[in-house]
mmCIF file of C-alpha atoms and ligand atoms in Angstrom:
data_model
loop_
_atom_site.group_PDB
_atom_site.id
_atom_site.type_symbol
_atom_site.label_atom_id
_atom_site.label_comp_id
_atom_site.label_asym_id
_atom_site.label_seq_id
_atom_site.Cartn_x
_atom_site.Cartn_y
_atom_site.Cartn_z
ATOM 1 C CA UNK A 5 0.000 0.000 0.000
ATOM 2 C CA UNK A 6 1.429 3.448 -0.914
ATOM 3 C CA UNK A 7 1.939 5.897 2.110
ATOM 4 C CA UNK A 8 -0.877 8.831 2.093
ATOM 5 C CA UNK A 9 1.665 10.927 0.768
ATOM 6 C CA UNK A 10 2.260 9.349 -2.376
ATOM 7 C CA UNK A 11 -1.516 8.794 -2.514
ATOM 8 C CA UNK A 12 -2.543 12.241 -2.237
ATOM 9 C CA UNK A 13 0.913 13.676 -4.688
ATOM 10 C CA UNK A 14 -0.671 11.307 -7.033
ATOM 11 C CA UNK A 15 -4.742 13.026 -6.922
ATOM 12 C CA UNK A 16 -6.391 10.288 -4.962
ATOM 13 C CA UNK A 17 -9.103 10.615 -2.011
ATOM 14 C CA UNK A 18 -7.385 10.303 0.964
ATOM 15 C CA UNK A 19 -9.145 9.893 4.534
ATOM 16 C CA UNK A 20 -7.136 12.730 5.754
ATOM 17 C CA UNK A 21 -4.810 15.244 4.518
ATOM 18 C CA UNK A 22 -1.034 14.090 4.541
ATOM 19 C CA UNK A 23 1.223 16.391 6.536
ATOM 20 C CA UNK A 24 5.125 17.618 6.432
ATOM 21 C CA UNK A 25 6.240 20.823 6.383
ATOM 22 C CA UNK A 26 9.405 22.608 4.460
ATOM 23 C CA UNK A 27 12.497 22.549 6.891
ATOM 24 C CA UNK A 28 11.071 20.877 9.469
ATOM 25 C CA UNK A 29 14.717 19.525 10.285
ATOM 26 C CA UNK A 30 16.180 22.894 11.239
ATOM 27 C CA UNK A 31 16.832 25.491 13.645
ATOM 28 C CA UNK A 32 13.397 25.398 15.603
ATOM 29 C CA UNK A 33 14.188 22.001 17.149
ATOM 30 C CA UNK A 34 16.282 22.260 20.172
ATOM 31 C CA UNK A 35 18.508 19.336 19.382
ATOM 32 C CA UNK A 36 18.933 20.685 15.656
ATOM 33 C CA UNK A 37 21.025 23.746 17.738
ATOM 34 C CA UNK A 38 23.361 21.397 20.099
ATOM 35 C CA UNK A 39 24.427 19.164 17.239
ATOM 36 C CA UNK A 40 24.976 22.300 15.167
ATOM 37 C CA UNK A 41 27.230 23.004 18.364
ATOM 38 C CA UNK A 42 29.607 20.202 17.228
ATOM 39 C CA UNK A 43 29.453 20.447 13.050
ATOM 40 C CA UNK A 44 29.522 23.096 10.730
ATOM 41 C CA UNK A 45 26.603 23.192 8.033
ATOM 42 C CA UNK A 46 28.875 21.318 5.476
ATOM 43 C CA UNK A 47 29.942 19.072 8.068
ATOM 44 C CA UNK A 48 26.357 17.755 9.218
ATOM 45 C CA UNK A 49 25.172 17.823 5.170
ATOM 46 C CA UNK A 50 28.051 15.227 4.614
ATOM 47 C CA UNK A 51 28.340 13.039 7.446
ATOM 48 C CA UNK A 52 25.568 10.430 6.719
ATOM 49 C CA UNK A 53 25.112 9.315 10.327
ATOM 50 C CA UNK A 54 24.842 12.985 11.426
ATOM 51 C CA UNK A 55 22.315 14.026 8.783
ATOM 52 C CA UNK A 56 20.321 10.882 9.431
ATOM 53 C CA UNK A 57 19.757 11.798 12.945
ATOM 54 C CA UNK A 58 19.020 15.446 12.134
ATOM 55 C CA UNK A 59 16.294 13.985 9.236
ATOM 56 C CA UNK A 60 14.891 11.951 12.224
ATOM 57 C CA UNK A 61 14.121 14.820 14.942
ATOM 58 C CA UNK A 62 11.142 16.112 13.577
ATOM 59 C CA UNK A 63 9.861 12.336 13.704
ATOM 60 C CA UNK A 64 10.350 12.300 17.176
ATOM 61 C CA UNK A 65 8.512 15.625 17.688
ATOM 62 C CA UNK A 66 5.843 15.467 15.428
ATOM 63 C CA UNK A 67 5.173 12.278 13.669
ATOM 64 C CA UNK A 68 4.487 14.358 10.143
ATOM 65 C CA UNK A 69 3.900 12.045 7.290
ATOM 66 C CA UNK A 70 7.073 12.743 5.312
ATOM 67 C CA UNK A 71 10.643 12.897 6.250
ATOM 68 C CA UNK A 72 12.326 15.346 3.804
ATOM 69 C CA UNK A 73 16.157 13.994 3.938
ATOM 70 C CA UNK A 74 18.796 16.903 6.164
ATOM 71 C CA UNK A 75 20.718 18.203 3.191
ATOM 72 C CA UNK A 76 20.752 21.799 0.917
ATOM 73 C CA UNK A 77 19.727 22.711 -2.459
ATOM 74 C CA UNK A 78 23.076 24.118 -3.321
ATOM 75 C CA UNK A 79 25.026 20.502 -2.887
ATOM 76 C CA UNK A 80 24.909 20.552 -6.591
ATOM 77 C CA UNK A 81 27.401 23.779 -6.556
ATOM 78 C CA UNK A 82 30.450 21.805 -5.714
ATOM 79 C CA UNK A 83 30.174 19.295 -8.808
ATOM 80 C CA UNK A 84 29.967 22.281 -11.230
ATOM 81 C CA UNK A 85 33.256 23.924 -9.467
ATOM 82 C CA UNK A 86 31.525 25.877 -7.123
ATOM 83 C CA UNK A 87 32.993 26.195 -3.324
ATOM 84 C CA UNK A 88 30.305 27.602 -0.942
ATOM 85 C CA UNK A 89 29.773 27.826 2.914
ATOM 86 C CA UNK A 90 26.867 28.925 5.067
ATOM 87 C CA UNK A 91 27.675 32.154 6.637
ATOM 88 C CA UNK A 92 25.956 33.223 10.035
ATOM 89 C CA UNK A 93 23.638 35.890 9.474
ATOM 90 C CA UNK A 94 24.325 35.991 5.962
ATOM 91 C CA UNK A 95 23.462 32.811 4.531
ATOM 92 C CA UNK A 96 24.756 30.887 1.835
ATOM 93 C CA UNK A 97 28.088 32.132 0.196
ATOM 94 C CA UNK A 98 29.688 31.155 -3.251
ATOM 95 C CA UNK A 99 33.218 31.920 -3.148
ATOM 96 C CA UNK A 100 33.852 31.565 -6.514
ATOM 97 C CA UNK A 101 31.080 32.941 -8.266
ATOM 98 C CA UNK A 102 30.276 33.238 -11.798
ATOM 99 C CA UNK A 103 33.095 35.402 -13.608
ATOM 100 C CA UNK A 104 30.694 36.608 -16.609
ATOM 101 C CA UNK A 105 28.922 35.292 -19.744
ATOM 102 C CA UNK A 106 32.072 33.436 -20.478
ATOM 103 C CA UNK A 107 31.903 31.677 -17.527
ATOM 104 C CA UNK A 108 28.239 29.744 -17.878
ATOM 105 C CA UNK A 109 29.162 26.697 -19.487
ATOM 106 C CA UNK A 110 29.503 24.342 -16.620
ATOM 107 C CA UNK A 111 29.890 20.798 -17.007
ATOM 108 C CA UNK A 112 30.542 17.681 -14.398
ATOM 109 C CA UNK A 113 31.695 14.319 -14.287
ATOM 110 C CA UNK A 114 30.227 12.150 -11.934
ATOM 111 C CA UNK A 115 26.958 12.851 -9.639
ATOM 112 C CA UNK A 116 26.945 10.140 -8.046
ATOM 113 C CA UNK A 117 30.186 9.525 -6.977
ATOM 114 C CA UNK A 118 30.428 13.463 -6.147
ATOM 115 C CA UNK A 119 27.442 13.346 -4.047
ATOM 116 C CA UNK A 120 27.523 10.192 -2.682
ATOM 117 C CA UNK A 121 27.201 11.437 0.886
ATOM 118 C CA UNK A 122 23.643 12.183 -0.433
ATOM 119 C CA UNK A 123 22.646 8.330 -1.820
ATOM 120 C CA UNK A 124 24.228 7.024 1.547
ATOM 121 C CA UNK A 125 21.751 9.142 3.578
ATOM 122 C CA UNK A 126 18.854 8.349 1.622
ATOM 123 C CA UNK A 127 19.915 4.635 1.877
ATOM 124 C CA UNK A 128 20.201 4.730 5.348
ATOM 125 C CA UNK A 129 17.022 6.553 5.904
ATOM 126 C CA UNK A 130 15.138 4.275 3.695
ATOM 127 C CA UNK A 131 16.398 1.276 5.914
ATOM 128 C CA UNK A 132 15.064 3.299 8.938
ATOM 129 C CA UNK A 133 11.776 5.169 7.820
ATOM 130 C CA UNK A 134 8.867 2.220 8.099
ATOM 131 C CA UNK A 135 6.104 1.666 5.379
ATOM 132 C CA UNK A 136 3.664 4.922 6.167
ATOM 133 C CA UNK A 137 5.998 7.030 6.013
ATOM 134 C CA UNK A 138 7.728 8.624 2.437
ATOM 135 C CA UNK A 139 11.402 9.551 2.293
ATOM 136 C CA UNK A 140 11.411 12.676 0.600
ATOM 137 C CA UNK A 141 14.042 13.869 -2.042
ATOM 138 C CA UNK A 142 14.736 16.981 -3.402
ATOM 139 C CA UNK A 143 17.051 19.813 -5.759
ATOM 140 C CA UNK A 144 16.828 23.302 -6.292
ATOM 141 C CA UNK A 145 15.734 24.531 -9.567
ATOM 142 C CA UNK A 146 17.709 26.130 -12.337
ATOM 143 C CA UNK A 147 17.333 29.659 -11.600
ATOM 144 C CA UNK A 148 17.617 29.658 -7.448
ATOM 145 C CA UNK A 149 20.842 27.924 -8.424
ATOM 146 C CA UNK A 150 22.002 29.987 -10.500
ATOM 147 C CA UNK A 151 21.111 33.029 -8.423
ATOM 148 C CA UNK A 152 23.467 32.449 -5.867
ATOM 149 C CA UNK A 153 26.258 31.186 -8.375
ATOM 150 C CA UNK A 154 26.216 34.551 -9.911
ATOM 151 C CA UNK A 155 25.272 36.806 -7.174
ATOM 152 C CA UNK A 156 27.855 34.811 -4.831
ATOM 153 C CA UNK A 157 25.375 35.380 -1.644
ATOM 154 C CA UNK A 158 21.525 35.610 -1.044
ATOM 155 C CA UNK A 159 20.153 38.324 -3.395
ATOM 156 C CA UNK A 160 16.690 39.736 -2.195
ATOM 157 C CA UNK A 161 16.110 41.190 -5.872
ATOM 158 C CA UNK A 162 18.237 38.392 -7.849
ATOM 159 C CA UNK A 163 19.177 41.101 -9.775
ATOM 160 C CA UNK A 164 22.652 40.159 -10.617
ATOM 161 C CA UNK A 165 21.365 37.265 -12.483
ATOM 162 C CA UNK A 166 18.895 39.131 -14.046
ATOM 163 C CA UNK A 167 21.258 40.996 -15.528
ATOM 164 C CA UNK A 168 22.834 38.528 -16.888
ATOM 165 C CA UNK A 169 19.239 37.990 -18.330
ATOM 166 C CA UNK A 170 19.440 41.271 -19.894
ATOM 167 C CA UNK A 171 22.714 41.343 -21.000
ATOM 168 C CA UNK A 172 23.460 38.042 -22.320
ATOM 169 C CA UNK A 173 20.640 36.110 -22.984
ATOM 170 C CA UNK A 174 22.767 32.748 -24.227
ATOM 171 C CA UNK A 175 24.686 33.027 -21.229
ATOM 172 C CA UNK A 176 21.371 32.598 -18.977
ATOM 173 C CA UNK A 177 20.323 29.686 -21.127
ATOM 174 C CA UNK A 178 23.893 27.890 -21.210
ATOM 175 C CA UNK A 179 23.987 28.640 -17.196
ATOM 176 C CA UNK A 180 20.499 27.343 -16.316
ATOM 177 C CA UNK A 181 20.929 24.715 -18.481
ATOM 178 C CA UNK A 182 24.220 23.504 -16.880
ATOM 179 C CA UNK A 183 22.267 23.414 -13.729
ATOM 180 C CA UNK A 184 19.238 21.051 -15.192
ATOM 181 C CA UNK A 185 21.698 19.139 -16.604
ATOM 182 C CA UNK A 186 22.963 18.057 -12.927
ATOM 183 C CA UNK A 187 19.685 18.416 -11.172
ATOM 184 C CA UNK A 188 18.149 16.031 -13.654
ATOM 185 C CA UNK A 189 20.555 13.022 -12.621
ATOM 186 C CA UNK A 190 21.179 14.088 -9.245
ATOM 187 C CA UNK A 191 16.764 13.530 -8.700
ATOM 188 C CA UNK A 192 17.249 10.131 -10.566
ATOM 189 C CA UNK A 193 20.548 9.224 -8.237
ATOM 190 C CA UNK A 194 17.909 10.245 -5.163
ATOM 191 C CA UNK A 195 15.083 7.731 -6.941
ATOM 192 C CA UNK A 196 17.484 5.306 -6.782
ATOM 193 C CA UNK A 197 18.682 5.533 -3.402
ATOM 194 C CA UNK A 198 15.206 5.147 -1.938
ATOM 195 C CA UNK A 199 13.313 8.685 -2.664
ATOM 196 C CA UNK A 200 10.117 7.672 -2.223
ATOM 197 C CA UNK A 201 8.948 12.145 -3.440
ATOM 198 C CA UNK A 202 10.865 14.284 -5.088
ATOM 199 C CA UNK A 203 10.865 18.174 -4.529
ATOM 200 C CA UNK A 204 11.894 20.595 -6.980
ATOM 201 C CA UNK A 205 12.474 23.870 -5.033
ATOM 202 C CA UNK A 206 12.580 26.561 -7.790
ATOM 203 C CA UNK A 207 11.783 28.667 -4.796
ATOM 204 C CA UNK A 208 12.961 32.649 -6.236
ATOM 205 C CA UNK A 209 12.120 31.756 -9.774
ATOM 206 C CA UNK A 210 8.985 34.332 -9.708
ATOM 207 C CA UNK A 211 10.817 37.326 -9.953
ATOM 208 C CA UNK A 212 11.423 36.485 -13.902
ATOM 209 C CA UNK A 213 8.357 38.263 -16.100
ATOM 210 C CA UNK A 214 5.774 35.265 -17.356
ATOM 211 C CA UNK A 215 7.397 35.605 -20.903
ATOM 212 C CA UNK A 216 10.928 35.017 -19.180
ATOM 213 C CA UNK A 217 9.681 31.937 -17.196
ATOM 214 C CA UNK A 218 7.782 30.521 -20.185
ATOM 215 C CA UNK A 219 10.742 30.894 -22.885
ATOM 216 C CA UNK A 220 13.613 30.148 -20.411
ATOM 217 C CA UNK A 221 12.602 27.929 -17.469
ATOM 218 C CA UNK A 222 9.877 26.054 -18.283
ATOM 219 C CA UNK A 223 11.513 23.899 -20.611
ATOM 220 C CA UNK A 224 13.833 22.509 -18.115
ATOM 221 C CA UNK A 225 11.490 22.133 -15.043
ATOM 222 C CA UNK A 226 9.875 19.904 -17.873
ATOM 223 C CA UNK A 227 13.431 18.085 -18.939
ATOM 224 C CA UNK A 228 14.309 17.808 -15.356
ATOM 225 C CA UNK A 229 11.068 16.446 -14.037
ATOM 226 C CA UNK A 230 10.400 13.947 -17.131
ATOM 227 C CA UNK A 231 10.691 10.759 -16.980
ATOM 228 C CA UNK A 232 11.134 10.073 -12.630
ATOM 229 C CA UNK A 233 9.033 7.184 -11.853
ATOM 230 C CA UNK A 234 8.190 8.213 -8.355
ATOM 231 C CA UNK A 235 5.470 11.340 -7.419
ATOM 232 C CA UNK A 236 6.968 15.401 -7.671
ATOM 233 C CA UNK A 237 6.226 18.415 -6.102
ATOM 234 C CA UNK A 238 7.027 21.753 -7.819
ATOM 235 C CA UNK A 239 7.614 24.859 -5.120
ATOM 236 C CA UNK A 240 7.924 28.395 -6.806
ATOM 237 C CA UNK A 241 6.777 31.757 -4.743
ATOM 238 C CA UNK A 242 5.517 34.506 -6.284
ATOM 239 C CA UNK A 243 3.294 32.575 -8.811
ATOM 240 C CA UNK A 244 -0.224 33.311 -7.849
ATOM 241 C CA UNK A 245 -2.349 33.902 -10.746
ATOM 242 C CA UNK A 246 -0.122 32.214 -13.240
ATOM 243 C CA UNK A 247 -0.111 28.688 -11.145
ATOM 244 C CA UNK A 248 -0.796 27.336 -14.353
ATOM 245 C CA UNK A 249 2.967 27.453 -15.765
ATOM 246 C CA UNK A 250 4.044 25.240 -12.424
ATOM 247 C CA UNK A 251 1.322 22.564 -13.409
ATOM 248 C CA UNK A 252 2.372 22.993 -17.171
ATOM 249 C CA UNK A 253 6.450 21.408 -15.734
ATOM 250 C CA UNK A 254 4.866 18.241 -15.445
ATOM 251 C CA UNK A 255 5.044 17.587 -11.421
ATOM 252 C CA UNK A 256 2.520 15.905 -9.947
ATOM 253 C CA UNK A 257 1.761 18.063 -7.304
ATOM 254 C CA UNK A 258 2.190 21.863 -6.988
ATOM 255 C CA UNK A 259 3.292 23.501 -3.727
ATOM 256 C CA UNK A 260 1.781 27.529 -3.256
ATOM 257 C CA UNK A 261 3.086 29.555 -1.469
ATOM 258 C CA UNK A 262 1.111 31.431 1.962
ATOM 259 C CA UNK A 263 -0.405 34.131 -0.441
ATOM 260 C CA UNK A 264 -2.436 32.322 -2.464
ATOM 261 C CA UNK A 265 -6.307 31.224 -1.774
ATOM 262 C CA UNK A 266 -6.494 27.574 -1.300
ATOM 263 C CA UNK A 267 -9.904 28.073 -3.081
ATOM 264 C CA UNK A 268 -8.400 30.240 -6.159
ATOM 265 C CA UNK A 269 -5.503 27.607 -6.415
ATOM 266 C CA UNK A 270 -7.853 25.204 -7.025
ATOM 267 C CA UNK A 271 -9.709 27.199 -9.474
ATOM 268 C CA UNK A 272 -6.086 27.999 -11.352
ATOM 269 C CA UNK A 273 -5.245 24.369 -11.274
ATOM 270 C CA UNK A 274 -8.232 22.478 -11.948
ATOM 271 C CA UNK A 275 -7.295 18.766 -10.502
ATOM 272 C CA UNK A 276 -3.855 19.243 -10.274
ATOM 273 C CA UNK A 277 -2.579 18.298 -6.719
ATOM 274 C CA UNK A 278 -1.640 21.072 -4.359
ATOM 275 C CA UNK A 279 0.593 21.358 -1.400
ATOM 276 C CA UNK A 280 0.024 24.155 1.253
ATOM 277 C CA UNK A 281 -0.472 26.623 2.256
ATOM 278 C CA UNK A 282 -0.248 27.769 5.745
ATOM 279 C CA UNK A 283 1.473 31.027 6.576
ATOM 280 C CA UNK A 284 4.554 29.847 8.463
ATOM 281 C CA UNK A 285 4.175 33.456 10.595
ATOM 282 C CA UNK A 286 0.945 32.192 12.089
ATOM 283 C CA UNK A 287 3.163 29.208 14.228
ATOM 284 C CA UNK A 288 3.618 32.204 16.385
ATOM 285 C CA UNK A 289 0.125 32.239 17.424
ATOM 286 C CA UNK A 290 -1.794 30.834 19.827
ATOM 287 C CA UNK A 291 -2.107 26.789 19.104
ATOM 288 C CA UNK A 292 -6.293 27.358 18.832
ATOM 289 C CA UNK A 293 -5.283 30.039 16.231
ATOM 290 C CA UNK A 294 -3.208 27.446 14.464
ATOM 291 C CA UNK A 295 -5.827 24.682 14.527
ATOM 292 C CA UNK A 296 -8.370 26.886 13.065
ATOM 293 C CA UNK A 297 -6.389 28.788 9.930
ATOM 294 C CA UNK A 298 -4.723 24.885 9.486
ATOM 295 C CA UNK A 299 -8.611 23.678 9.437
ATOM 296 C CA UNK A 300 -10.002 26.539 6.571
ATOM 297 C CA UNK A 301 -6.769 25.241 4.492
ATOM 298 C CA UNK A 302 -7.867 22.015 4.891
ATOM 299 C CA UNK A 303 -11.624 22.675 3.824
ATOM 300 C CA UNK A 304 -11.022 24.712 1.156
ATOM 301 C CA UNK A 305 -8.654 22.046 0.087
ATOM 302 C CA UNK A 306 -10.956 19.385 0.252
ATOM 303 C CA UNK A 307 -10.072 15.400 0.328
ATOM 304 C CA UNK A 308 -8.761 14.878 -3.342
ATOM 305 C CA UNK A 309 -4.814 16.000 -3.854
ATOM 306 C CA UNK A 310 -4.139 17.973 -0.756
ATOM 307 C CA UNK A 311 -0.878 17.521 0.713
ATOM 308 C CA UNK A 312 -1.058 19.635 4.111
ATOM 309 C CA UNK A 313 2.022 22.219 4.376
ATOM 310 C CA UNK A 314 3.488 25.511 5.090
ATOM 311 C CA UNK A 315 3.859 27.924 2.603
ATOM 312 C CA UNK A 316 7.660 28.072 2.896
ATOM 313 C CA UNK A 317 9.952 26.747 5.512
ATOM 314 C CA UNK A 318 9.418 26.463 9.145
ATOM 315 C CA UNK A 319 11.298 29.578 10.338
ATOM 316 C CA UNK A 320 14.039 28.887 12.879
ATOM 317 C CA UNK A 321 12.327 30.698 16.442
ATOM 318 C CA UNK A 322 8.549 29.135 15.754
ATOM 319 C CA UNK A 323 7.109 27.375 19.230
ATOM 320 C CA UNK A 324 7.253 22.936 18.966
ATOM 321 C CA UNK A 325 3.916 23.478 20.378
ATOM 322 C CA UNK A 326 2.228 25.691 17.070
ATOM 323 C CA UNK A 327 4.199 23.172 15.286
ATOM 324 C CA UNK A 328 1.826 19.777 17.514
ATOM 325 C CA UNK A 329 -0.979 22.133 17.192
ATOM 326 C CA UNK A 330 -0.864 22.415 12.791
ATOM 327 C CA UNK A 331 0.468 18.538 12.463
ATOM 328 C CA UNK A 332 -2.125 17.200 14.857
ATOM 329 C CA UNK A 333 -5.021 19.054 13.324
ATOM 330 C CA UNK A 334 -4.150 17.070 10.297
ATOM 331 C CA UNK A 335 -3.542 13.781 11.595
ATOM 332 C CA UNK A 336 -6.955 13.641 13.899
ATOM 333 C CA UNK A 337 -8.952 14.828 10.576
ATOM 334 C CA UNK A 338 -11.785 12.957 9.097
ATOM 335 C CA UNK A 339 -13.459 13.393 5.269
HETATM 336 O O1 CP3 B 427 13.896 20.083 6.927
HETATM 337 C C1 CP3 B 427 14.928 20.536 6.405
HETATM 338 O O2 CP3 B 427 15.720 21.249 7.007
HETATM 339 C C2 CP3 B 427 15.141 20.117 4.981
HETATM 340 C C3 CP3 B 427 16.388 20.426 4.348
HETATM 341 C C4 CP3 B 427 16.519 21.750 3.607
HETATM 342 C C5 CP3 B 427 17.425 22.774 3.985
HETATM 343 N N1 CP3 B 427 17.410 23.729 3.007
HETATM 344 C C6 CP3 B 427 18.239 22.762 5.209
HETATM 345 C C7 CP3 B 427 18.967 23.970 5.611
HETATM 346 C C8 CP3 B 427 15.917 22.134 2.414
HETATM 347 C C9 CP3 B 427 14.830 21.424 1.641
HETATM 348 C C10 CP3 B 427 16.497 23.387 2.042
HETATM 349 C C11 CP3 B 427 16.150 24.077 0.795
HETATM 350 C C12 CP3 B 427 16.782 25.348 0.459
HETATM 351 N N2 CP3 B 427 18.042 25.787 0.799
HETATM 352 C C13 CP3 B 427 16.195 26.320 -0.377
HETATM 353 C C14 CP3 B 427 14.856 26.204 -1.076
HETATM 354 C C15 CP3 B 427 13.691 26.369 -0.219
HETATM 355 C C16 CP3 B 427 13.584 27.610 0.588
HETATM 356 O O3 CP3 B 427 13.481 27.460 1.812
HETATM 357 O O4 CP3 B 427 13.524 28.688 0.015
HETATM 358 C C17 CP3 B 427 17.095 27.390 -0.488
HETATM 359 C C18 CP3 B 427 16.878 28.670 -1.255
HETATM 360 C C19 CP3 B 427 18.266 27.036 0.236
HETATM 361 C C20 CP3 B 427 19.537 27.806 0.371
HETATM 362 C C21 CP3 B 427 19.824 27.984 1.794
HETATM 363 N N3 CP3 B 427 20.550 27.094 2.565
HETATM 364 C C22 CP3 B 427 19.346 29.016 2.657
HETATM 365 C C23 CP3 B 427 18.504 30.185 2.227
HETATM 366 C C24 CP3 B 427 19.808 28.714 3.948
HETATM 367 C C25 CP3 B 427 19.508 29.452 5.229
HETATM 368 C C26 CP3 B 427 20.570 30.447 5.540
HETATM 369 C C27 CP3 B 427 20.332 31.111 6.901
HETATM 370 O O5 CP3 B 427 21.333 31.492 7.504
HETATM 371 O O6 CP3 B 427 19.187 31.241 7.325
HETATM 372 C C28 CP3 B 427 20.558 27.531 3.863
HETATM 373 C C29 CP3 B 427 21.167 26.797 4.987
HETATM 374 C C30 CP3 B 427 20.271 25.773 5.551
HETATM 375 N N4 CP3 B 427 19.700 24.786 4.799
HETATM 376 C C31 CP3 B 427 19.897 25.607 6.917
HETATM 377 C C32 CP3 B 427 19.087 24.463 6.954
HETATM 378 C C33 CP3 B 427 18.484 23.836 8.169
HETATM 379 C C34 CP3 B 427 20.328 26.473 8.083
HETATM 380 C C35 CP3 B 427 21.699 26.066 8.497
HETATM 381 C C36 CP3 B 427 22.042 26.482 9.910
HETATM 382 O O7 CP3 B 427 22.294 27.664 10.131
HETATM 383 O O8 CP3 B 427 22.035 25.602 10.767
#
């Protein structure tokens, strides 16, 4: 029998919404911070055993319904000739960032022998993660990759890349297609180390115009997403009102973001799946408050396709208890 998750990625009826929510493995859980204590970023991301036990804590708290695997979007850098670190306060930092147009054609040899600290994990994990639960994958999309490649740090605007937009249009293709290239096989090394989901966070990719996305990015959510034999998820922000172009890559199931109507997103996307949508700001609220915006999502929702979620990460000072409060709301349900 498939787990709920896969049921509901896939369109099916379920008896109750499935529940997980985007970086539920980080800085909100108490033992996240003391093992932090001991490893850098890096150090946790590779260490198998480490990252296994850091996938595990929100099991312990919460019980949620998928276990996305303790790892980063921008693993992927490295293979391409990238060196990055996570800077306190700042966030992710390329050190050698793109030089200019010249400097887009990026090629790599082996994924899986690169990233093998990632197919070790999910092997582990899918030894230790029983039957009702799904292991979940996932890889950044082409353009939030390539945003920090060429901007170096986290770019509010992504203007830098959007430049290079402007400016040299065949650079922006030959650079976001170097990074489909890799995310493509990287997703398929993850199917084949026990994903049992896949996510493709393409999270910034809503600041390019509609004509932009259409012309330059849709094509290789499409490539990338073709062909993987288990269910996907699509996450962009910033796409309310043209939701259609994230059920037009070919995922299975598309993730919204906290600004969009549960009830319009359904109108956008017809039977498409949807993940969402909760505001992660209202975990600072009162658990009642959380149980009763968690419950409208859910309604509106209704039982087909609904994968319950935030509508971005889990940010890192929200209260365990919001967190019981939205999770259990899901898991006592009834349709
Ligand atoms: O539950 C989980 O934690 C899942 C693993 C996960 C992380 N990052 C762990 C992480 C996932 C799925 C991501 C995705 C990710 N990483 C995205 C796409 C989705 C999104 O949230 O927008 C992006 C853009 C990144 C790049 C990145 N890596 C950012 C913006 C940060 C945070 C920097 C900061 O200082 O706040 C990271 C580092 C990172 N990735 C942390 C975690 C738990 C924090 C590391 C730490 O300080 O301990």
């Amino acid at each position: 029998m498939d787990t709920l998750l896969v049921r509901a990625a896939r369109g099916e009826r379920t008896e109750r919404p499935p529940v997980w929510m985007m970086r539920q493995a980080g800085r909100h859980i108490p033992e996240y911070r003391q093992i932090r204590d001991e490893y850098t970023f890096l150090e946790a991301i590779k260490t198998p055993e480490v990252a296994e036990e850091i996938t595990l804590l929100p099991w312990e708290y919460y019980r949620p319904d998928g276990l996305v695997m303790f790892s980063d979007i921008l693993t992927v850098l490295e293979p391409l000739g990238f060196s990055y670190h996570i800077e306190s306060g700042v966030g992710p930092v390329v050190e050698n960032p793109v030089e200019g147009p010249a400097d887009t054609d990026r090629t790599f040899e082996d994924v899986r022998e690169e990233l093998d600290y990632v197919g070790e994990l999910l092997r582990r994990l899918d030894e230790t993660v029983g039957d009702e639960t799904a292991l979940i994958g996932f890889a950044g999309g082409p353009f939030t990759l390539a945003s920090y490649a060429v901007a170096g740090q986290p770019s509010r605007t992504h203007l830098p890349l959007r430049k290079l937009r402007a400016r040299h249009p065949e650079a922006f293709r030959t650079l976001l297609s170097s990074f489909a290239d890799i995310v493509r096989e990287y997703l398929q090394f993850q199917v084949d180390s026990g994903a049992d989901v896949l996510q493709l966070f393409d999270t910034y990719a809503g600041a390019l115009t509609t004509a932009d996305y259409r012309e330059f990015l849709l094509p290789l959510h499409q490539e990338i997403l073709d062909g993987l034999d288990v269910p996907t998820i699509v996450f962009v922000r910033r796409m309310n009102g043209r939701l259609a172009l994230l059920a037009e890559s070919g995922a299975d199931a598309v993730s919204l973001d906290w600004t969009v109507e549960m009830g319009s997103a359904r109108e956008q996307l017809g039977e498409r799946p949807v993940q969402g949508n909760l505001d992660p700001s209202y975990l600072f609220g009162e658990p009642d408050f959380v149980r009763e915006r968690t419950r409208e999502i859910i309604e509106a929702a209704g039982p087909e396709g609904h994968i319950l979620n935030l509508g971005h990460g889990v940010d890192k000072e929200t209260p365990v208890e919001s967190v019981e409060a939205f999770v259990e709301t899901a898991k006592q349900w009834e349709w």
